Short mmCIF file of C-alpha atoms and ligand atoms in Angstrom, two decimals:
data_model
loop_
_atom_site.label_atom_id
_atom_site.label_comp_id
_atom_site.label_asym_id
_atom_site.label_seq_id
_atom_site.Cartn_x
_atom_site.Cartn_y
_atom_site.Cartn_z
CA UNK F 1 0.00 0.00 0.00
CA UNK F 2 1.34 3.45 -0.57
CA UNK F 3 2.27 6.06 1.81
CA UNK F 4 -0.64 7.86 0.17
CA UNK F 5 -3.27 5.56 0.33
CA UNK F 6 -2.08 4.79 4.00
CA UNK F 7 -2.19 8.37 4.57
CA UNK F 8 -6.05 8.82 3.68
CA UNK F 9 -7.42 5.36 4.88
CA UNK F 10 -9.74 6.63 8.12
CA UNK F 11 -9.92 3.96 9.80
CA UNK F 12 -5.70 3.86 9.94
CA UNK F 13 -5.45 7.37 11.05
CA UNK F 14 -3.75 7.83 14.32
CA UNK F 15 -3.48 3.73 14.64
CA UNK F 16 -0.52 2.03 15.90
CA UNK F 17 0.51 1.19 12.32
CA UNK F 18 3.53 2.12 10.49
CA UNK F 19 2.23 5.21 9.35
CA UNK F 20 0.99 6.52 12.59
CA UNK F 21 4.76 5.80 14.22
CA UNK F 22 5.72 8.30 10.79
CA UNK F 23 3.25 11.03 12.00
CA UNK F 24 3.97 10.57 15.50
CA UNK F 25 7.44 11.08 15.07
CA UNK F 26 6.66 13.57 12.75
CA UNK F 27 5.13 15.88 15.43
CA UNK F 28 7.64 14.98 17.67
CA UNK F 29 10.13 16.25 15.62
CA UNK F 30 7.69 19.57 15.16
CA UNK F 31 7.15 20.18 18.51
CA UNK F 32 10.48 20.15 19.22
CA UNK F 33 11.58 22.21 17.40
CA UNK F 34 8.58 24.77 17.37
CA UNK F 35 7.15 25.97 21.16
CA UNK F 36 3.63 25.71 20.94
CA UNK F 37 2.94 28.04 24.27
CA UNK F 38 4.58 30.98 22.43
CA UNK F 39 2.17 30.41 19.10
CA UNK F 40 -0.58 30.93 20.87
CA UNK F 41 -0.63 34.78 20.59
CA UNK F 42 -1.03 33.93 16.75
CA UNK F 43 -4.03 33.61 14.64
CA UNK F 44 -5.10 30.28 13.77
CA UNK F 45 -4.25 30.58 10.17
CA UNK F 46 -0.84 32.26 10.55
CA UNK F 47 -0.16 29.39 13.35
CA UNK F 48 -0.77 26.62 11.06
CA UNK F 49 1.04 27.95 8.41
CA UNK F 50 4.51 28.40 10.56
CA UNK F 51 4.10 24.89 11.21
CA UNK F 52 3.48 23.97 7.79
CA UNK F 53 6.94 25.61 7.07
CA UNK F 54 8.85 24.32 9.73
CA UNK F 55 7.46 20.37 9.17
CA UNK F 56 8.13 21.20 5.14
CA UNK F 57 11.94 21.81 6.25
CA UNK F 58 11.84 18.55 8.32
CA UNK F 59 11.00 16.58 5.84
CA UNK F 60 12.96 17.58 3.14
CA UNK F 61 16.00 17.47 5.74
CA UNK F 62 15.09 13.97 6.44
CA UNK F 63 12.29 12.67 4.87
CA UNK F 64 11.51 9.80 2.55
CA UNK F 65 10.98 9.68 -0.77
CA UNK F 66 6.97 11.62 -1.46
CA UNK F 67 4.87 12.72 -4.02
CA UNK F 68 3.90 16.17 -3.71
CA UNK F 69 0.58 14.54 -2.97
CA UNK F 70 2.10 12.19 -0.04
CA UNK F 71 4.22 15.11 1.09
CA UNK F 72 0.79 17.31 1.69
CA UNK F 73 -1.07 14.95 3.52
CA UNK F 74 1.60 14.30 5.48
CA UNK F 75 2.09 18.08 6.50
CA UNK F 76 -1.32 18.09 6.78
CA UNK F 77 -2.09 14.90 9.48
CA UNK F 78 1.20 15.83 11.56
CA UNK F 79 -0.07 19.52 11.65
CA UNK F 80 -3.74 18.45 12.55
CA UNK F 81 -2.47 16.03 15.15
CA UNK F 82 -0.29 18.91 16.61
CA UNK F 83 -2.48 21.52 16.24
CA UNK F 84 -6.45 19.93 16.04
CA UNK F 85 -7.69 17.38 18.35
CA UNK F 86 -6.39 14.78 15.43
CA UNK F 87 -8.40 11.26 15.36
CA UNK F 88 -11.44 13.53 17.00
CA UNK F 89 -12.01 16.01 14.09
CA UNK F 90 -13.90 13.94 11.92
CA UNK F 91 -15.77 12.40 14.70
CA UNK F 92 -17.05 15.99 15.99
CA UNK F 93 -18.10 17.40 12.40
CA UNK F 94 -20.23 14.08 11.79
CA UNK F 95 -23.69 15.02 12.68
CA UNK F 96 -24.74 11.77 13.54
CA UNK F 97 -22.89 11.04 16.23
CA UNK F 98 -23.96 12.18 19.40
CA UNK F 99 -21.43 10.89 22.41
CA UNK F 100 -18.04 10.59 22.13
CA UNK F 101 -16.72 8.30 24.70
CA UNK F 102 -12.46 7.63 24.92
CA UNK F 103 -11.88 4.96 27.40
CA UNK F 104 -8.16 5.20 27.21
CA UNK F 105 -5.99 5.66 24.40
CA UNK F 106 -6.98 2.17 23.20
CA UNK F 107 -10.67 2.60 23.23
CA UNK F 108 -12.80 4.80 21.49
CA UNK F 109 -16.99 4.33 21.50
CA UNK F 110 -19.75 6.69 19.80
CA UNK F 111 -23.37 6.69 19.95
CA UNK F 112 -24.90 7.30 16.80
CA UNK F 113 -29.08 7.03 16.66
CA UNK F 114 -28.81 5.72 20.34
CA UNK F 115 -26.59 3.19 19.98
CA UNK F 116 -23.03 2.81 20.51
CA UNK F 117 -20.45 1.21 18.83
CA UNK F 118 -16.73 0.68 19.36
CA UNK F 119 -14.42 2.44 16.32
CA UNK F 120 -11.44 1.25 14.90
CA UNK F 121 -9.55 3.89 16.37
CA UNK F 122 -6.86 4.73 19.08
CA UNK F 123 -4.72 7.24 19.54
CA UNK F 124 -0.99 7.05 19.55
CA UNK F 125 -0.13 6.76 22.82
CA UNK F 126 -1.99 8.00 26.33
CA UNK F 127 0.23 11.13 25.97
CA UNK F 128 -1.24 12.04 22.92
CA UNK F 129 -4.32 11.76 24.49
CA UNK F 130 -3.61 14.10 27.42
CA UNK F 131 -2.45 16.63 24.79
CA UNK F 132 -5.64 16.26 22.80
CA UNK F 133 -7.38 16.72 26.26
CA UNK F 134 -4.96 19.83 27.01
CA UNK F 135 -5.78 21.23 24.08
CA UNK F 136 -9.89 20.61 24.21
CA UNK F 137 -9.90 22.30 28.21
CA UNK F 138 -7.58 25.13 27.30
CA UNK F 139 -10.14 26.76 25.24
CA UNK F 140 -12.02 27.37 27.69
CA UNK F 141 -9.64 28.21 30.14
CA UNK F 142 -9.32 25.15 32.32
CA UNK F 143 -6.59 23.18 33.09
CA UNK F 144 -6.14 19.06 33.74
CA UNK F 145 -3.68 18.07 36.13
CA UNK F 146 -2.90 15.78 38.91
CA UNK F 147 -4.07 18.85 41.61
CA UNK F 148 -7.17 18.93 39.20
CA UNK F 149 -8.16 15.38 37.94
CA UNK F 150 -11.63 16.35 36.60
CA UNK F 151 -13.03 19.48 34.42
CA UNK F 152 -16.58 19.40 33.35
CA UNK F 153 -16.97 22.16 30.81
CA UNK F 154 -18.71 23.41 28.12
CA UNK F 155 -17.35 24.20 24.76
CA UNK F 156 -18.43 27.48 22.96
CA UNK F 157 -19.18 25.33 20.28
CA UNK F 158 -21.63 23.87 22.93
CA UNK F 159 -20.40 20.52 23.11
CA UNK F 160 -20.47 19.12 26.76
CA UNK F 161 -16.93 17.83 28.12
CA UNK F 162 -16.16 15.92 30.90
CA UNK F 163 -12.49 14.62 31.84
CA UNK F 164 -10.92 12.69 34.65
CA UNK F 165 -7.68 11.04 34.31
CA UNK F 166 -5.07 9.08 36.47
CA UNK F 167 -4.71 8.47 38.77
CA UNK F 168 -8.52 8.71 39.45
CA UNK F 169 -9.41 6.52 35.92
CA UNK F 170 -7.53 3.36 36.45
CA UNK F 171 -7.61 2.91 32.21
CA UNK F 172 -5.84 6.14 31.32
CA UNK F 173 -7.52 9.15 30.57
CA UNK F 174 -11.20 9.67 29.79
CA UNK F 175 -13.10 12.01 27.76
CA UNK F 176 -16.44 12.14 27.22
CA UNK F 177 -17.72 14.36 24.88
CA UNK F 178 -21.52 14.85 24.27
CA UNK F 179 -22.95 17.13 21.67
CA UNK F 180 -24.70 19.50 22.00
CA UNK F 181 -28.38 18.34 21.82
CA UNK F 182 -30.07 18.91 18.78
CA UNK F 183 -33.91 20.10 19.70
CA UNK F 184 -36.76 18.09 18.65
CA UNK F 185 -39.97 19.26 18.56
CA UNK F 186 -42.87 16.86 19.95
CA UNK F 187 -44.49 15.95 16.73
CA UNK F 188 -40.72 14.99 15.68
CA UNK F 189 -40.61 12.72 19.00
CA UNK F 190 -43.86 11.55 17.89
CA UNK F 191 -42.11 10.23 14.93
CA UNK F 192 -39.41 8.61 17.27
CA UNK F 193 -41.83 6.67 18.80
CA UNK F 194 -41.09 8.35 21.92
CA UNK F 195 -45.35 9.37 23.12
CA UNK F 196 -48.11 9.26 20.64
CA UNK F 197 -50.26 12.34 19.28
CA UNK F 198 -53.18 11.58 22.24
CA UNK F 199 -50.14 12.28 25.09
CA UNK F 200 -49.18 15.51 23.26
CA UNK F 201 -52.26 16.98 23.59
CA UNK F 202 -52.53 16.45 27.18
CA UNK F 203 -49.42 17.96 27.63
CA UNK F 204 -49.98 20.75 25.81
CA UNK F 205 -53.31 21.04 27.81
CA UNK F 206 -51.59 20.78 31.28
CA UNK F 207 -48.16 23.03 30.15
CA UNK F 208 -50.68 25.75 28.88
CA UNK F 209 -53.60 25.25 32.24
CA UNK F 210 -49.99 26.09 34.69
CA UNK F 211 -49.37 22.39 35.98
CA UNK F 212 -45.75 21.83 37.61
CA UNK F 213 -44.30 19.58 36.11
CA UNK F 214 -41.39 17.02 36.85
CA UNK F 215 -39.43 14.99 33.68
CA UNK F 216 -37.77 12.16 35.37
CA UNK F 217 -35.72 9.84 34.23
CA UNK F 218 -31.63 7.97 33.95
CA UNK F 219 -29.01 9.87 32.45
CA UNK F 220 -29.40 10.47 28.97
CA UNK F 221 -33.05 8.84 28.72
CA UNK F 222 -33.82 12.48 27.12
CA UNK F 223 -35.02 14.64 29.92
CA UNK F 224 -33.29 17.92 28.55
CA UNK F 225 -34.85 17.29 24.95
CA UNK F 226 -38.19 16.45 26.51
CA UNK F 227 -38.31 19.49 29.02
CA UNK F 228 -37.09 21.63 25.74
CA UNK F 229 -39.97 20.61 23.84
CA UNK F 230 -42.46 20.82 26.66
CA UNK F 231 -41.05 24.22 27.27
CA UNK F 232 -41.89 25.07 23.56
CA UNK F 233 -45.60 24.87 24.46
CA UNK F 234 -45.48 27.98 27.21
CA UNK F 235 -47.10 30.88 25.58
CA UNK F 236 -45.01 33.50 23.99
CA UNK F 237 -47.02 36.16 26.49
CA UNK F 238 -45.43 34.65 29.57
CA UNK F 239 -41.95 35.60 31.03
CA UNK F 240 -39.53 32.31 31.60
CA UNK F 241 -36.73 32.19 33.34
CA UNK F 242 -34.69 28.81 32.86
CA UNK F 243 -32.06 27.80 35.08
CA UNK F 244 -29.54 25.27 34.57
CA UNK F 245 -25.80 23.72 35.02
CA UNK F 246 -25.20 23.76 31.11
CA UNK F 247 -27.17 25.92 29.24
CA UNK F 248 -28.91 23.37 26.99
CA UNK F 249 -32.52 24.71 26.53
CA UNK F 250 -33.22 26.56 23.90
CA UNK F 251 -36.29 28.28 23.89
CA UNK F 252 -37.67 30.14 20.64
CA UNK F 253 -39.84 32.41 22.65
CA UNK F 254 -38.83 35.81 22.65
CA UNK F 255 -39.04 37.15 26.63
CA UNK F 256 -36.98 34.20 28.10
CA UNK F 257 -34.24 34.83 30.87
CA UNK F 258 -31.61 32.36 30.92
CA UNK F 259 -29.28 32.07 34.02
CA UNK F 260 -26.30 29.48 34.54
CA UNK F 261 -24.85 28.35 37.06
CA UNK F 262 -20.89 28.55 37.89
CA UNK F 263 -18.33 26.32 39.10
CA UNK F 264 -15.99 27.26 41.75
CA UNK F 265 -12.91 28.80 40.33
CA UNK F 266 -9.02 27.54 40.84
CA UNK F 267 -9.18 28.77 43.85
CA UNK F 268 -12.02 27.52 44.99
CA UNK F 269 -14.18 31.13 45.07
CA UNK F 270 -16.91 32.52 42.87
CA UNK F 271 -19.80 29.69 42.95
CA UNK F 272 -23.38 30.00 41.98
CA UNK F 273 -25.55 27.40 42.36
CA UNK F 274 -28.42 26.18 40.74
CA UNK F 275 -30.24 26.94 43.92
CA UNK F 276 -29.02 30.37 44.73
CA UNK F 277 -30.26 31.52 40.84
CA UNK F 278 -33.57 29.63 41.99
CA UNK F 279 -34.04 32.00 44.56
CA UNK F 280 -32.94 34.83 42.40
CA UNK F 281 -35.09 34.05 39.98
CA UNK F 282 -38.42 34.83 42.55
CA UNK F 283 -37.20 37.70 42.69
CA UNK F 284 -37.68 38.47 39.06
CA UNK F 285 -41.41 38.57 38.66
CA UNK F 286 -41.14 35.29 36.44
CA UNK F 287 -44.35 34.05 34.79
CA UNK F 288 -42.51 30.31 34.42
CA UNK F 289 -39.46 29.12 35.91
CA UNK F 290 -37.65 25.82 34.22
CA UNK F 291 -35.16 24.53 36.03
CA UNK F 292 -32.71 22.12 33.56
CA UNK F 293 -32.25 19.49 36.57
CA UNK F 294 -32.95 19.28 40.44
CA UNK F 295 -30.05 17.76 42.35
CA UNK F 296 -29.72 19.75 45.24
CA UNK F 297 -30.81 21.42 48.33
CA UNK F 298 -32.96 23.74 45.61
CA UNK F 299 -35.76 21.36 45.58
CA UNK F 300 -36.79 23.41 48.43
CA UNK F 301 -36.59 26.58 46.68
CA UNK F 302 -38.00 24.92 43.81
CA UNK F 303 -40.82 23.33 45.84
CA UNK F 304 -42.12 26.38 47.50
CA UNK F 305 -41.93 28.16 44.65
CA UNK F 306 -44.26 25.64 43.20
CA UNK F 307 -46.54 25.57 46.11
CA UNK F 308 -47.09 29.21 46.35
CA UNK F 309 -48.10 30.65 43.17
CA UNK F 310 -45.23 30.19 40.70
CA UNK F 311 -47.88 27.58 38.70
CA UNK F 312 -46.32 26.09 35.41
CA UNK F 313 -43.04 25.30 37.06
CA UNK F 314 -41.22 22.92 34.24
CA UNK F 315 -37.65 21.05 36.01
CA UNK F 316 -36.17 17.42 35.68
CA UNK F 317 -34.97 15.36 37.94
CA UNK F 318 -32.70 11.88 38.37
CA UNK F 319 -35.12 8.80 38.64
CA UNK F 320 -36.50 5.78 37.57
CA UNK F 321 -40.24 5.36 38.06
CA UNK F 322 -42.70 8.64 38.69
CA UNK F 323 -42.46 7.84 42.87
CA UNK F 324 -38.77 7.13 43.00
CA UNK F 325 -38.86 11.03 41.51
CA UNK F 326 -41.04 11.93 44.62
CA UNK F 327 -38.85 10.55 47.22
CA UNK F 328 -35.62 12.04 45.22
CA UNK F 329 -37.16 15.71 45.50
CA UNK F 330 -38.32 14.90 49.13
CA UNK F 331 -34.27 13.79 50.43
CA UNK F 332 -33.28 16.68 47.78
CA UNK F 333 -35.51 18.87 49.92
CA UNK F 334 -33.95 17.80 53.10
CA UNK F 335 -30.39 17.95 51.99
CA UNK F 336 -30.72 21.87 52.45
CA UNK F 337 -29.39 24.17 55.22
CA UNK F 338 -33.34 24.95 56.20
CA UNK F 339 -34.29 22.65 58.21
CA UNK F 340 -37.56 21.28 57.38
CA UNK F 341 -39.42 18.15 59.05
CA UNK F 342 -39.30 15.35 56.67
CA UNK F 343 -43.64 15.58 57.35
CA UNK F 344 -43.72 18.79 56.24
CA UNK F 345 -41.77 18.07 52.87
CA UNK F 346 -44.33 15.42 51.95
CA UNK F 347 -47.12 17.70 52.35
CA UNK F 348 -45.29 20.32 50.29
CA UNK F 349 -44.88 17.83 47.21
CA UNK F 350 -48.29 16.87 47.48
CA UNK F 351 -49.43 20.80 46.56
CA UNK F 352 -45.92 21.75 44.73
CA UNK F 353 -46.37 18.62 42.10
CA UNK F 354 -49.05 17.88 39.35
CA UNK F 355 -47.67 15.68 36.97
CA UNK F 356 -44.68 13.47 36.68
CA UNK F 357 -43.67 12.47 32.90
CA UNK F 358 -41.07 9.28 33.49
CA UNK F 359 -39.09 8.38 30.43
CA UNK F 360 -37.05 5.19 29.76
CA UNK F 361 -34.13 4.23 27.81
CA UNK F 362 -34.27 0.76 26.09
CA UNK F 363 -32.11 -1.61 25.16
CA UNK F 364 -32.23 -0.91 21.24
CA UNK F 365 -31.78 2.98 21.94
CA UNK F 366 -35.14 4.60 21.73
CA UNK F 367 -36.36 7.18 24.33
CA UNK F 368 -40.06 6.89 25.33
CA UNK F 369 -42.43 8.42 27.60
CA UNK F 370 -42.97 5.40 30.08
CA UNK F 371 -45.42 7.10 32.08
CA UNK F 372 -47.48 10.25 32.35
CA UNK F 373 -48.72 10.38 36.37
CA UNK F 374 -50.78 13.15 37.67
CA UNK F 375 -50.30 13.22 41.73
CA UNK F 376 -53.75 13.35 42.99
CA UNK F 377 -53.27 13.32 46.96
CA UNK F 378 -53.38 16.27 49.36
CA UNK F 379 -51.36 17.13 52.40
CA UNK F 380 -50.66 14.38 54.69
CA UNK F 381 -51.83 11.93 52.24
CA UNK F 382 -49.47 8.59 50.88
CA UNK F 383 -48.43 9.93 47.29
CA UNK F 384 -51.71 8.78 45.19
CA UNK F 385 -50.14 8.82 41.39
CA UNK F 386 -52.97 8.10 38.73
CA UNK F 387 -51.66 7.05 35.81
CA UNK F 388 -52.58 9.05 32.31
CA UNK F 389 -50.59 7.05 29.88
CA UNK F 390 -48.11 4.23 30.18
CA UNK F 391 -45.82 2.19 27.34
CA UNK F 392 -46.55 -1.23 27.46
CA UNK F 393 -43.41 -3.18 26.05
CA UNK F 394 -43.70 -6.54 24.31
CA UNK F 395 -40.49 -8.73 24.66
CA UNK F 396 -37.53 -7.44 22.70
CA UNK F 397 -37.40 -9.61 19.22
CA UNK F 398 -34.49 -11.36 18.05
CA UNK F 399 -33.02 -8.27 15.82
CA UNK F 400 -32.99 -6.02 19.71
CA UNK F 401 -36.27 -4.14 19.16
CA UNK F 402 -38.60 -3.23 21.68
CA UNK F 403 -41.82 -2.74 20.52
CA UNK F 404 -45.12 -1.72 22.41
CA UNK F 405 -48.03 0.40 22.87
CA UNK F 406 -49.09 3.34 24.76
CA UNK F 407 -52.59 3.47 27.08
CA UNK F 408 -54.47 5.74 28.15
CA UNK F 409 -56.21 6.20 31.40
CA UNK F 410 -59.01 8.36 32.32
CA UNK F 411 -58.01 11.78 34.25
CA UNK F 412 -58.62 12.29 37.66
CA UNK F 413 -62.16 14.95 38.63
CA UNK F 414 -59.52 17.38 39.88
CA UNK F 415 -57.58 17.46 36.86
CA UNK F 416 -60.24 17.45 34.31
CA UNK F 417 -61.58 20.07 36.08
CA UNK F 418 -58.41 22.36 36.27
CA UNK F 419 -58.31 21.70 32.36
CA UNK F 420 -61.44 22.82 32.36
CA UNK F 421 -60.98 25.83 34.09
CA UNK F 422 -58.04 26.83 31.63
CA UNK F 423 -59.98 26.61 28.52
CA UNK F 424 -58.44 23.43 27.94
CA UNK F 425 -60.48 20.48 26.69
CA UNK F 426 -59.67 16.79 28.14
CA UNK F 427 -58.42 14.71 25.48
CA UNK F 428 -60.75 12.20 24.53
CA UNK F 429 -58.65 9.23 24.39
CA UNK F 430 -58.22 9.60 27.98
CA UNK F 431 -62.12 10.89 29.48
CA UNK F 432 -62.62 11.46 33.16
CA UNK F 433 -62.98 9.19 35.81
CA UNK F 434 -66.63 9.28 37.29
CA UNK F 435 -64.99 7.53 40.11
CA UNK F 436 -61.87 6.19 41.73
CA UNK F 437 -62.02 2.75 40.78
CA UNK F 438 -61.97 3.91 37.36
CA UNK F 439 -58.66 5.35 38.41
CA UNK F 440 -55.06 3.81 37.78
CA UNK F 441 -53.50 4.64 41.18
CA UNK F 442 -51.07 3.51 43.31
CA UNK F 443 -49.68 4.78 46.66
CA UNK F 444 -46.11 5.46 47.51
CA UNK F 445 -45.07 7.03 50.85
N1 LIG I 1 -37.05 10.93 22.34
C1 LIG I 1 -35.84 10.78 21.84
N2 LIG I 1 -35.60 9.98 20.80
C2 LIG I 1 -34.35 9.82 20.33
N3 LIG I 1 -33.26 10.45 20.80
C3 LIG I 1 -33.43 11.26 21.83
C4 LIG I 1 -34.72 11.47 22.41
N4 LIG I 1 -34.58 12.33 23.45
C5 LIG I 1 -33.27 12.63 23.49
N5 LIG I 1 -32.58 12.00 22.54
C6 LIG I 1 -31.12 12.07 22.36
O1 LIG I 1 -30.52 11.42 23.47
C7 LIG I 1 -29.39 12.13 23.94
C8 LIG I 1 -29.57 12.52 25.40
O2 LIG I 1 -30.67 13.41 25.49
P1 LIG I 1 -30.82 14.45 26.68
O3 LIG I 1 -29.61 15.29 26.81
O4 LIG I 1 -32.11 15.14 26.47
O5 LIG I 1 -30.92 13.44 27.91
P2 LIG I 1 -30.87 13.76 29.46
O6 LIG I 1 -31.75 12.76 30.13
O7 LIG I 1 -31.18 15.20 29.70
O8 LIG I 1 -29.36 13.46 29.80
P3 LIG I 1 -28.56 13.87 31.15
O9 LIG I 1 -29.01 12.91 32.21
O10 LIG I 1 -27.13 13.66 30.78
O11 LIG I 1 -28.91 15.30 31.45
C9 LIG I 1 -29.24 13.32 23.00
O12 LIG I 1 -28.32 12.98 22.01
C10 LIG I 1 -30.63 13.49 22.41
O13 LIG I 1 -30.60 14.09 21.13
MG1 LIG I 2 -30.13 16.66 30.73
#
C-alpha cells in the first residue's frame, strides 16, 4: 500500500501502524523544534502555516521519498495532530454522532441514533491523548492536572466535556464528549416513537392550564430534549426564566431569561448554584421558571416556589419510576441548610407537584415516555399517582427491538376540572374518571 493511500485510509489514522509511528514522530520532531505556548498569541491561520513551514523543512531534511501529494497529507495529518484534536475532528463534524466516549488511548466508542459502537480507532499513545485533552480544556480556560483530575466544561461550540484522568481513571484518561443536543420538537418525537399524538395533547393542555411539572428519568433517557420541547408549548405572552448547570434549553420564545450556574474557580471562590439563581429568579417577577435538573438542596426553593403561586413550574430530575422522583425531591428537599421536618416536605410535594412524565431508555436505543402520572393526593396523604398514559413493552425480538403500545387512562375529577378551568379540553382518548375505581393509582409514601 502506498504512503498515500495509507495516509487517507480513516480507519488507519492515528493507529498504531507504520504510518501513525511516521506522523507521531513527525510531530515529535515539530514540537520540538517549534514551542507551541509561544504560538498561541497567533491567529489560527498564521499558526498553522509556521508549522506547515517548519514540518516542510523537516522533511525535506530527512524525509523519505513523497509525491507532492504524499508530502501534503503528510504536513497536513502531523499539523492536525499537533495543532487539532487529530483522530477527534472527523468524529465531531459528523452530525450523527452524538457521544463521544475515549476509554483510554486504546478505546474509542460513539453513539450514533442511540446506539453505541466501538471504532477502529486509538490514539498514539496516552500522551497524545492528554495533549488532545490539554488542548480541548484550554479553550475554555481550564486546566487538567494531577491537583485537578476532573473538568466538566462546556465548549463554545456547545459541546459538553467531561475529563478525569489518572490516577482517578484506572484505564488512562477519559473524555467524554456529548454534543450539544439537537432540539426536537414533539411531533418529531412523535415520529421517534417516543409518546403518541393523544399524550401531546394532554401535555400541551396541562403546560398551557400552569401544571408543575417534573421529567424524570436515567441519564441520557432524554429529559433535557423532553423538558425543551415541553417548554416550547409555554405561551409567547409569559416571562420564563430557565435555570440550569449547562445551558442546553433553547427556547424560541422571545421574553426568556436564561441564568447558569458557575463552578468554583481555581481557587475555589466565585460559585453560583443552581439553587441560589432559583431564589434569584423569585425575585424576578417570572411568569414560568424551568429549572434544567434538580439535584440539590434547591428542591426546596424549587418546591415552594411551586406551592405558592409560581404555577407552570417545568424542572427534571434523576429517577427511575414517577415515585422514586417523589422521594428524590423529598431527600433533595432535606439535603438543604433549612431545616424542614421530613412531614412537612411530603405535604409540600403533594401541593408543589401535578404531573410526573417518566421516560425510559431501552435496550435498542429509543427514548419513550414510560409514564405520564398526575399526583392526585393532598397534604398528609401517601403519594396517590394516577396514571394518564403508560408504554406497554412486548419482549424485545431477536433483531434487539422493543416494541409496544401506549394506554391511556381516564383523568382524575380534579384534573379534568383544572383543564377545564383553563380553557383546555380533556383529550378524549383519555375521558374522566366518574370515580376512583376507574382510576389507575397507586400509593407510595
Ligand atoms: N425521544 C428521543 N428519541 C431519540 N433520541 C433522543 C430522544 N430524546 C433525546 N434523545 C437524544 O438522546 C441524547 C440525550 O438526550 P438528553 O440530553 O435530552 O438526555 P438527558 O436525560 O437530559 O441526559 P442527562 O441525564 O445527561 O442530562 C441526546 O443525544 C438526544 O438528542
Ligand atoms: Mg439533561
Amino acid at each position: 500500500m502506498s504512503l498515500r493511500a495509507r495516509i487517507s485510509t480513516p480507519e488507519e489514522h492515528g493507529s498504531r501502524g507504520e504510518d501513525g509511528h511516521l506522523v507521531a514522530s513527525y510531530r515529535a520532531k515539530l514540537l520540538e523544534e517549534i514551542d507551541l505556548a509561544e504560538m498561541s498569541a497567533l491567529a489560527a491561520a498564521e499558526r498553522r502555516a509556521r508549522l506547515e513551514r517548519v514540518l516542510g523543512h523537516i522533511i525535506s531534511r530527512e524525509g523519505p521519498v513523497l509525491s507532492t501529494v504524499e508530502r501534503s497529507q503528510l504536513i497536513r495529518r502531523v499539523v492536525d495532530e499537533a495543532l487539532g484534536l487529530g483522530i477527534l475532528e472527523p468524529l465531531l463534524e459528523d452530525a450523527s454522532i452524538t457521544e463521544i466516549m475515549v476509554n483510554g488511548p486504546d478505546a474509542i466508542f460513539v453513539e450514533r441514533g442511540g446506539r453505541v459502537e466501538q471504532l477502529p480507532l486509538r490514539f498514539v499513545s496516552a500522551d497524545q491523548l492528554m495533549q488532545t485533552i490539554e488542548r480541548i480544556v484550554s479553550t475554555v480556560n481550564r486546566r487538567v492536572d494531577e491537583s485537578n483530575p476532573m473538568v466538566d466544561a462546556r465548549l463554545p461550540s456547545g459541546e459538553r466535556v467531561n475529563v478525569i484522568i489518572p490516577p482517578l481513571s484506572l484505564t488512562g484518561p477519559i473524555l467524554t464528549i456529548r454534543r450539544f443536543p439537537r432540539s426536537f420538537t414533539l411531533q418529531e418525537l412523535i415520529g421517534f416513537g417516543s409518546l403518541d399524538e393523544h399524550m401531546v395533547y394532554l401535555l400541551a393542555g396541562l403546560v398551557q392550564a400552569k401544571f408543575n411539572i417534573i421529567v424524570s428519568g436515567a441519564t441520557g433517557t432524554g429529559k433535557t430534549t423532553l423538558l425543551n420541547a415541553l417548554s416550547g408549548l409555554i405561551p409567547s405572552h409569559e416571562r420564563i426564566i430557565t435555570i440550569e448547570d449547562s445551558a442546553e434549553l433553547q427556547l424560541q420564545q422571545t421574553h426568556v431569561v436564561r441564568l447558569e450556574s458557575r463552578p468554583p474557580n481555581v481557587e475555589g471562590k466565585g460559585q453560583v448554584t443552581i439553587r441560589d439563581l432559583v431564589r434569584n429568579s423569585l425575585r424576578m417577577r417570572p411568569d414560568r421558571i424551568v429549572v434544567g435538573e434538580v439535584r440539590g438542596g434547591e428542591s426546596l426553593d424549587m418546591l415552594q416556589a411551586m406551592s405558592t403561586g409560581h404555577d407552570g413550574s417545568l424542572a427534571t430530575v434523576h429517577a427511575n419510576s414517577a415515585e422514586d422522583a417523589l422521594t428524590r425531591l423529598q431527600t433533595l428537599a432535606s439535603m438543604s441548610d433549612v431545616e424542614v421536618p421530613f412531614v412537612a416536605l411530603h405535604d409540600q410535594i403533594n401541593s408543589a407537584v401535578d404531573v410526573i412524565v417518566q421516560l425510559t431508555r431501552f435496550a435498542d436505543g429509543a427514548r419513550r415516555i414510560t409514564e405520564i402520572a398526575l399526583l392526585d393526593s393532598h397534604g398528609g396523604e401517601p403519594y396517590r399517582l394516577a396514571t394518564a398514559a403508560r408504554f406497554e413493552a412486548q419482549p424485545m425480538t431477536p433483531d434487539g427491538r422493543v416494541y409496544g403500545t401506549f394506554r391511556h387512562f381516564p383523568l382524575p375529577r380534579r384534573t379534568a376540572d383544572r383543564l377545564y378551568m383553563a380553557g383546555q379540553p380533556v383529550p378524549q382518548a383519555f375521558g374522566v374518571a366518574r370515580s376512583a375505581d376507574q382510576l389507575a393509582t397507586r400509593e407510595a409514601r
